[in-house]
Short mmCIF file of C-alpha atoms in Angstrom, two decimals:
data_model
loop_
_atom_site.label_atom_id
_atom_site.label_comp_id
_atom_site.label_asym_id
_atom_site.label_seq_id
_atom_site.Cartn_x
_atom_site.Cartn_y
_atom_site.Cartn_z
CA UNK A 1 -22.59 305.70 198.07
CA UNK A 2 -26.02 306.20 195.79
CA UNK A 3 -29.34 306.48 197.37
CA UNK A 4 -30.37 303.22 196.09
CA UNK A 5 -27.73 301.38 197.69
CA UNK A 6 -28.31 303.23 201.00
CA UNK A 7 -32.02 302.27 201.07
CA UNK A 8 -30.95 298.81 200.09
CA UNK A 9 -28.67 298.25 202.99
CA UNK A 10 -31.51 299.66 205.56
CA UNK A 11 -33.74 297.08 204.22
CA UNK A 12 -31.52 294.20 204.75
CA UNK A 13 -33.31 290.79 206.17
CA UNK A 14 -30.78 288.25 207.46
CA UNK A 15 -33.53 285.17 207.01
CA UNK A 16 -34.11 286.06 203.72
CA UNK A 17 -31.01 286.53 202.89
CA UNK A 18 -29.69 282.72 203.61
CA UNK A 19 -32.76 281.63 201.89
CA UNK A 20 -32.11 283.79 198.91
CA UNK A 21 -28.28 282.91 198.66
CA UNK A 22 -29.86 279.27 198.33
CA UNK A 23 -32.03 280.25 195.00
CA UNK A 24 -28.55 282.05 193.16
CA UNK A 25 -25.59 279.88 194.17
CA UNK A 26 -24.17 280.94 191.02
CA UNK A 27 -23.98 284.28 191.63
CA UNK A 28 -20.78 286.19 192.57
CA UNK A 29 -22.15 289.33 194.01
CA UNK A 30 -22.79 289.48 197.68
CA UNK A 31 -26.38 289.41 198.97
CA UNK A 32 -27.90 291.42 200.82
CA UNK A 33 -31.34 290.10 201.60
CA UNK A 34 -33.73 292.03 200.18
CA UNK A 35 -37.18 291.16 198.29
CA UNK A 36 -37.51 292.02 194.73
CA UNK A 37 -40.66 293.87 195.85
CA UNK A 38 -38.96 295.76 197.95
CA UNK A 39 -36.13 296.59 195.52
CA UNK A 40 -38.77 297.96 193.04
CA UNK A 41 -40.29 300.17 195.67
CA UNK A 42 -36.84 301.16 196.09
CA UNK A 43 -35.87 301.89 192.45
CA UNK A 44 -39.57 303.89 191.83
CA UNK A 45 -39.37 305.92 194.87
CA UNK A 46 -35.37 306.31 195.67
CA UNK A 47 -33.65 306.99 192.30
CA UNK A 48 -34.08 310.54 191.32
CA UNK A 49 -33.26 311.78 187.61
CA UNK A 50 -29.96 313.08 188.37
CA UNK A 51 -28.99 309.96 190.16
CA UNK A 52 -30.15 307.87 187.64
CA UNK A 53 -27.28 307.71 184.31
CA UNK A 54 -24.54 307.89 187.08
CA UNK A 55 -25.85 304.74 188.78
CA UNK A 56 -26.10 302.99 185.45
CA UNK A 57 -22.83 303.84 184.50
CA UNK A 58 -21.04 302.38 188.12
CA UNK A 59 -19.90 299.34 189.35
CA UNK A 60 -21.23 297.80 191.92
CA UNK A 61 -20.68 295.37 194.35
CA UNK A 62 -24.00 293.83 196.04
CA UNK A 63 -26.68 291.83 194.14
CA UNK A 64 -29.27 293.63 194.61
CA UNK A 65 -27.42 296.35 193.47
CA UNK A 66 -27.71 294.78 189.82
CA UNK A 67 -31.05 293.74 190.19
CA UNK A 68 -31.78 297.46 190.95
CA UNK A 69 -29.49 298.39 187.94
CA UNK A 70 -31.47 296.48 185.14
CA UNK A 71 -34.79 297.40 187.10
CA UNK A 72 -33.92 301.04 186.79
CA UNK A 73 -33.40 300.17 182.90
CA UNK A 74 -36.73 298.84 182.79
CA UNK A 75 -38.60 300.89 184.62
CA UNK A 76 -37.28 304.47 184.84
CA UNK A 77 -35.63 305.35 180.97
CA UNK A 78 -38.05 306.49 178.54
CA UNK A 79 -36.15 306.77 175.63
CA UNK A 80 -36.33 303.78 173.65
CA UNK A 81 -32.61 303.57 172.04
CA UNK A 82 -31.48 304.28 175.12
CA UNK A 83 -32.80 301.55 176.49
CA UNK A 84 -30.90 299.18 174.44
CA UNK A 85 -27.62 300.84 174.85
CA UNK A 86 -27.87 300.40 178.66
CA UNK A 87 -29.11 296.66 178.21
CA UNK A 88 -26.87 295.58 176.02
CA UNK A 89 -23.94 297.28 178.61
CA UNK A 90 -25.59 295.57 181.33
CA UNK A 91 -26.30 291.77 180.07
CA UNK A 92 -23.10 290.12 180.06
CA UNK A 93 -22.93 291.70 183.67
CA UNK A 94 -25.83 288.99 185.02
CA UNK A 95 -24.74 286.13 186.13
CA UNK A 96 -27.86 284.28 187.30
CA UNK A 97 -31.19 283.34 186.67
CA UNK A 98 -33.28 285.76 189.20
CA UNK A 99 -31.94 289.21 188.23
CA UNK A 100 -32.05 287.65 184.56
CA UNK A 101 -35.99 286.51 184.47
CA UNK A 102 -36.58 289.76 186.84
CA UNK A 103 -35.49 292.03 184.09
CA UNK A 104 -36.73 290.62 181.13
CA UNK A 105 -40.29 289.84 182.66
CA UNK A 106 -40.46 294.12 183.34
CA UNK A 107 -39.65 295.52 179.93
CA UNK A 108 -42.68 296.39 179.07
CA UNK A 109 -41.93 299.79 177.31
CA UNK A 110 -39.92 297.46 174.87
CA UNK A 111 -42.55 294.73 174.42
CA UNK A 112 -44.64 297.94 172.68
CA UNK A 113 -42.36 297.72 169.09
CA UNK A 114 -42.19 293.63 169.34
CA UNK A 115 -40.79 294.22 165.93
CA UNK A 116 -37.30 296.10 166.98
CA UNK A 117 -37.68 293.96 170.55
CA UNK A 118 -37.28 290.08 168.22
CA UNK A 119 -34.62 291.93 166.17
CA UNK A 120 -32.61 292.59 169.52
CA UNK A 121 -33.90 289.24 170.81
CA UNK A 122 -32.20 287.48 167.90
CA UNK A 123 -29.12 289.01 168.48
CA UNK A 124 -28.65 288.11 172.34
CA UNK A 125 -29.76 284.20 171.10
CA UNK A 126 -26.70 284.18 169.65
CA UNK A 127 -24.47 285.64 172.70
CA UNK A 128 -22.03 283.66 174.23
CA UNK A 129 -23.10 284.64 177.52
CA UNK A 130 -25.06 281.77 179.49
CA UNK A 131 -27.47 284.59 180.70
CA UNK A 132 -27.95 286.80 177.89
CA UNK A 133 -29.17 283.88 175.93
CA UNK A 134 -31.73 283.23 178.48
CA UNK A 135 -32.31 286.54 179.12
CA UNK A 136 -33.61 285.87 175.08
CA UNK A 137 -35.87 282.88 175.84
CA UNK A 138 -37.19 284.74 178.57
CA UNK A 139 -37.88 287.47 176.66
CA UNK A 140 -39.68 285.30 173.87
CA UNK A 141 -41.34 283.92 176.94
CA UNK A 142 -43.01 286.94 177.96
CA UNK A 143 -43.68 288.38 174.87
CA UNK A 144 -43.74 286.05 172.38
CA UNK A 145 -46.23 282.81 173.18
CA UNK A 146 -49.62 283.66 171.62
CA UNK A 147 -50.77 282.02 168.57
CA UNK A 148 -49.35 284.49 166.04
CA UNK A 149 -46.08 284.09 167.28
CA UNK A 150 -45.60 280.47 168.02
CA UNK A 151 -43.97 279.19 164.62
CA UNK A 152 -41.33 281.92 165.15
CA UNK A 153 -40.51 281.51 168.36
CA UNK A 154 -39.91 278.04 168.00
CA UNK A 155 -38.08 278.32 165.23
CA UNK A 156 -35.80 280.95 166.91
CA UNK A 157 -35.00 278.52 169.68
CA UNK A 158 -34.19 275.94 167.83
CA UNK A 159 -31.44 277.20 166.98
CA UNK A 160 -30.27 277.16 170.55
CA UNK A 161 -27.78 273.95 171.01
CA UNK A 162 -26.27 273.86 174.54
CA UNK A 163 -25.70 271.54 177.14
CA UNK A 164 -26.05 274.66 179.65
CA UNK A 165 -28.57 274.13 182.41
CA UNK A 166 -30.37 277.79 183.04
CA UNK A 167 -31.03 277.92 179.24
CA UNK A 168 -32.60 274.76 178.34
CA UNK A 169 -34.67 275.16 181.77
CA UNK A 170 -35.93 278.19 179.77
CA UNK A 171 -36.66 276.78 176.94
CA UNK A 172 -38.64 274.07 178.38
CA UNK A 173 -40.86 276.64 180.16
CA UNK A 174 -41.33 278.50 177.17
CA UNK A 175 -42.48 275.32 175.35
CA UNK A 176 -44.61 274.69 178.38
CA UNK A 177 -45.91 278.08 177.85
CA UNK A 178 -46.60 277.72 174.58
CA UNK A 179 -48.36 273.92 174.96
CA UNK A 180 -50.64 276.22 176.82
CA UNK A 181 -51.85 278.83 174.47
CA UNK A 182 -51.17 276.54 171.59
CA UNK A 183 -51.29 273.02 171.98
CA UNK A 184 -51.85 272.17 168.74
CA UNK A 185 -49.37 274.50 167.72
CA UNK A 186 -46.60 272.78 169.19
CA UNK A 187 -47.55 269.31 170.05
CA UNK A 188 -46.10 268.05 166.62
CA UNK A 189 -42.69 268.84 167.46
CA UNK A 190 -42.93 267.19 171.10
CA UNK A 191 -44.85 264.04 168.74
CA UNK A 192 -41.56 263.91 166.74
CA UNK A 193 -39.11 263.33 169.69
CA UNK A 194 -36.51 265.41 168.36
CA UNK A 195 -36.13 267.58 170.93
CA UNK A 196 -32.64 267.25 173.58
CA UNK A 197 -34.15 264.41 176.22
CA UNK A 198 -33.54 266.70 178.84
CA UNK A 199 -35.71 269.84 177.09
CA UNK A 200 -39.14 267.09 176.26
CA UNK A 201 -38.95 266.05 179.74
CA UNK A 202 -39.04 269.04 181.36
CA UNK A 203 -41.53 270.39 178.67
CA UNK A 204 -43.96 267.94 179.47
CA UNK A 205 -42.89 268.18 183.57
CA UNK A 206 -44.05 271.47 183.28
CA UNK A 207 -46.97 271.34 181.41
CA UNK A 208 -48.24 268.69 183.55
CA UNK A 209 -47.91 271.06 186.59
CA UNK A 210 -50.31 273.47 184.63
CA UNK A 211 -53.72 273.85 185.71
CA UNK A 212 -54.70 275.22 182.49
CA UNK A 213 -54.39 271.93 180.42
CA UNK A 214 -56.61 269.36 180.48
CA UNK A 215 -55.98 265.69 182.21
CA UNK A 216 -56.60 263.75 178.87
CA UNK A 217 -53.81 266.07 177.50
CA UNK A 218 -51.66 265.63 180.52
CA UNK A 219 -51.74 261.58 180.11
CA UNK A 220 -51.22 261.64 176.67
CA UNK A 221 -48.33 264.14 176.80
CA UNK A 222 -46.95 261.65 179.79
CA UNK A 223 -46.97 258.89 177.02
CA UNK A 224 -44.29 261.37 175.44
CA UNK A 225 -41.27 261.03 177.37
CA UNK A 226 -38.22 260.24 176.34
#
């Protein structure tokens, strides 16, 4: 058993753990119960060097596990191609939304060369893996929202056509995202009503929520809905 895994299992909360198995009922990996925090901690301060290729190159069985796996991906290789030889092993292995938002929210190494990180990002858009694709959005969530950006990464979503539930969620937060930054930017396309119902309504849901758009904005983008 790996180090990681050891200090996982010692940090095991039951409570959390039925709470947590609430959040990812679509996962198939068996929960342990511990905090993403916590798994971090665990990754920086438990995975040595040598430990490190042999972990990323094993099965495992527990979910935090994987969420440790594409943390240690993140966070611990330096070498950029390497990088993307370990994601690209390790996407179609996700199979929910935490360990999926987790990961792409913490490559910041990546986000330095935004040029090679949209080239990769265009290929996983067109995966046929629920979660890789979303991994994408999320990715052009994180990275991809200010000004300069926003005509591309709308136009790289819109290529997106799914009835799948995890990725159009993403894609209305990154619109909501974007009506932030940019509400002029993007408030054409949400005028047009072309949009799936399902992605404007949750768009505009979430926008609503946001603290950082005015109420005359929020009514009119109310007046919206489809």
């Amino acid at each position: 058993m790996y180090n990681i895994t050891k200090e996982l299992l010692s940090k095991k909360d039951e409570r959390y753990r039925l709470f947590h198995t609430k959040l990812v009922p679509d996962t198939k990996y068996e929960i342990i119960g511990v905090r993403v925090p916590e798994i971090r901690k665990t990754v920086k301060n438990t995975v040595s060097d040598e430990e490190i290729y042999s972990f990323l190159r094993s099965e495992h069985h527990y979910y935090e596990e994987y969420m440790a796996h594409g943390l240690v991906i993140a966070e611990k290789i330096r070498e950029t191609d390497r990088i993307y030889t370990f994601l690209n092993e390790f996407l179609p292995k996700i199979d929910n939304w935490a360990i999926c938002d987790t990961v792409a929210t913490s490559l910041k190494q990546l986000a330095k060369n935004k040029n090679l990180l949209l080239k990769n990002i265009k290929i996983w858009i067109n995966s046929d893996c629920v979660y890789t694709v979303r991994f994408a959005v999320v990715c052009l969530l994180s990275y991809f929202t200010d000004k300069e950006y926003t005509d591309g990464t709308i136009k790289a979503v819109s290529t997106i056509k799914t009835d799948e539930y995890y990725i159009n969620m993403a894609i209305a937060w990154l619109y909501s995202v974007i009506l932030v930054k940019n509400y002029d930017g993007i408030i054409g396309l949400l005028e047009s009503k072309t949009l799936p119902q399902f992605i404007q309504n949750k768009t505009i849901d979430k926008a609503r929520d946001s603290y950082r758009i005015d109420k005359i904005k929020k009514e009119y983008l109310k007046t919206l809905k489809i």
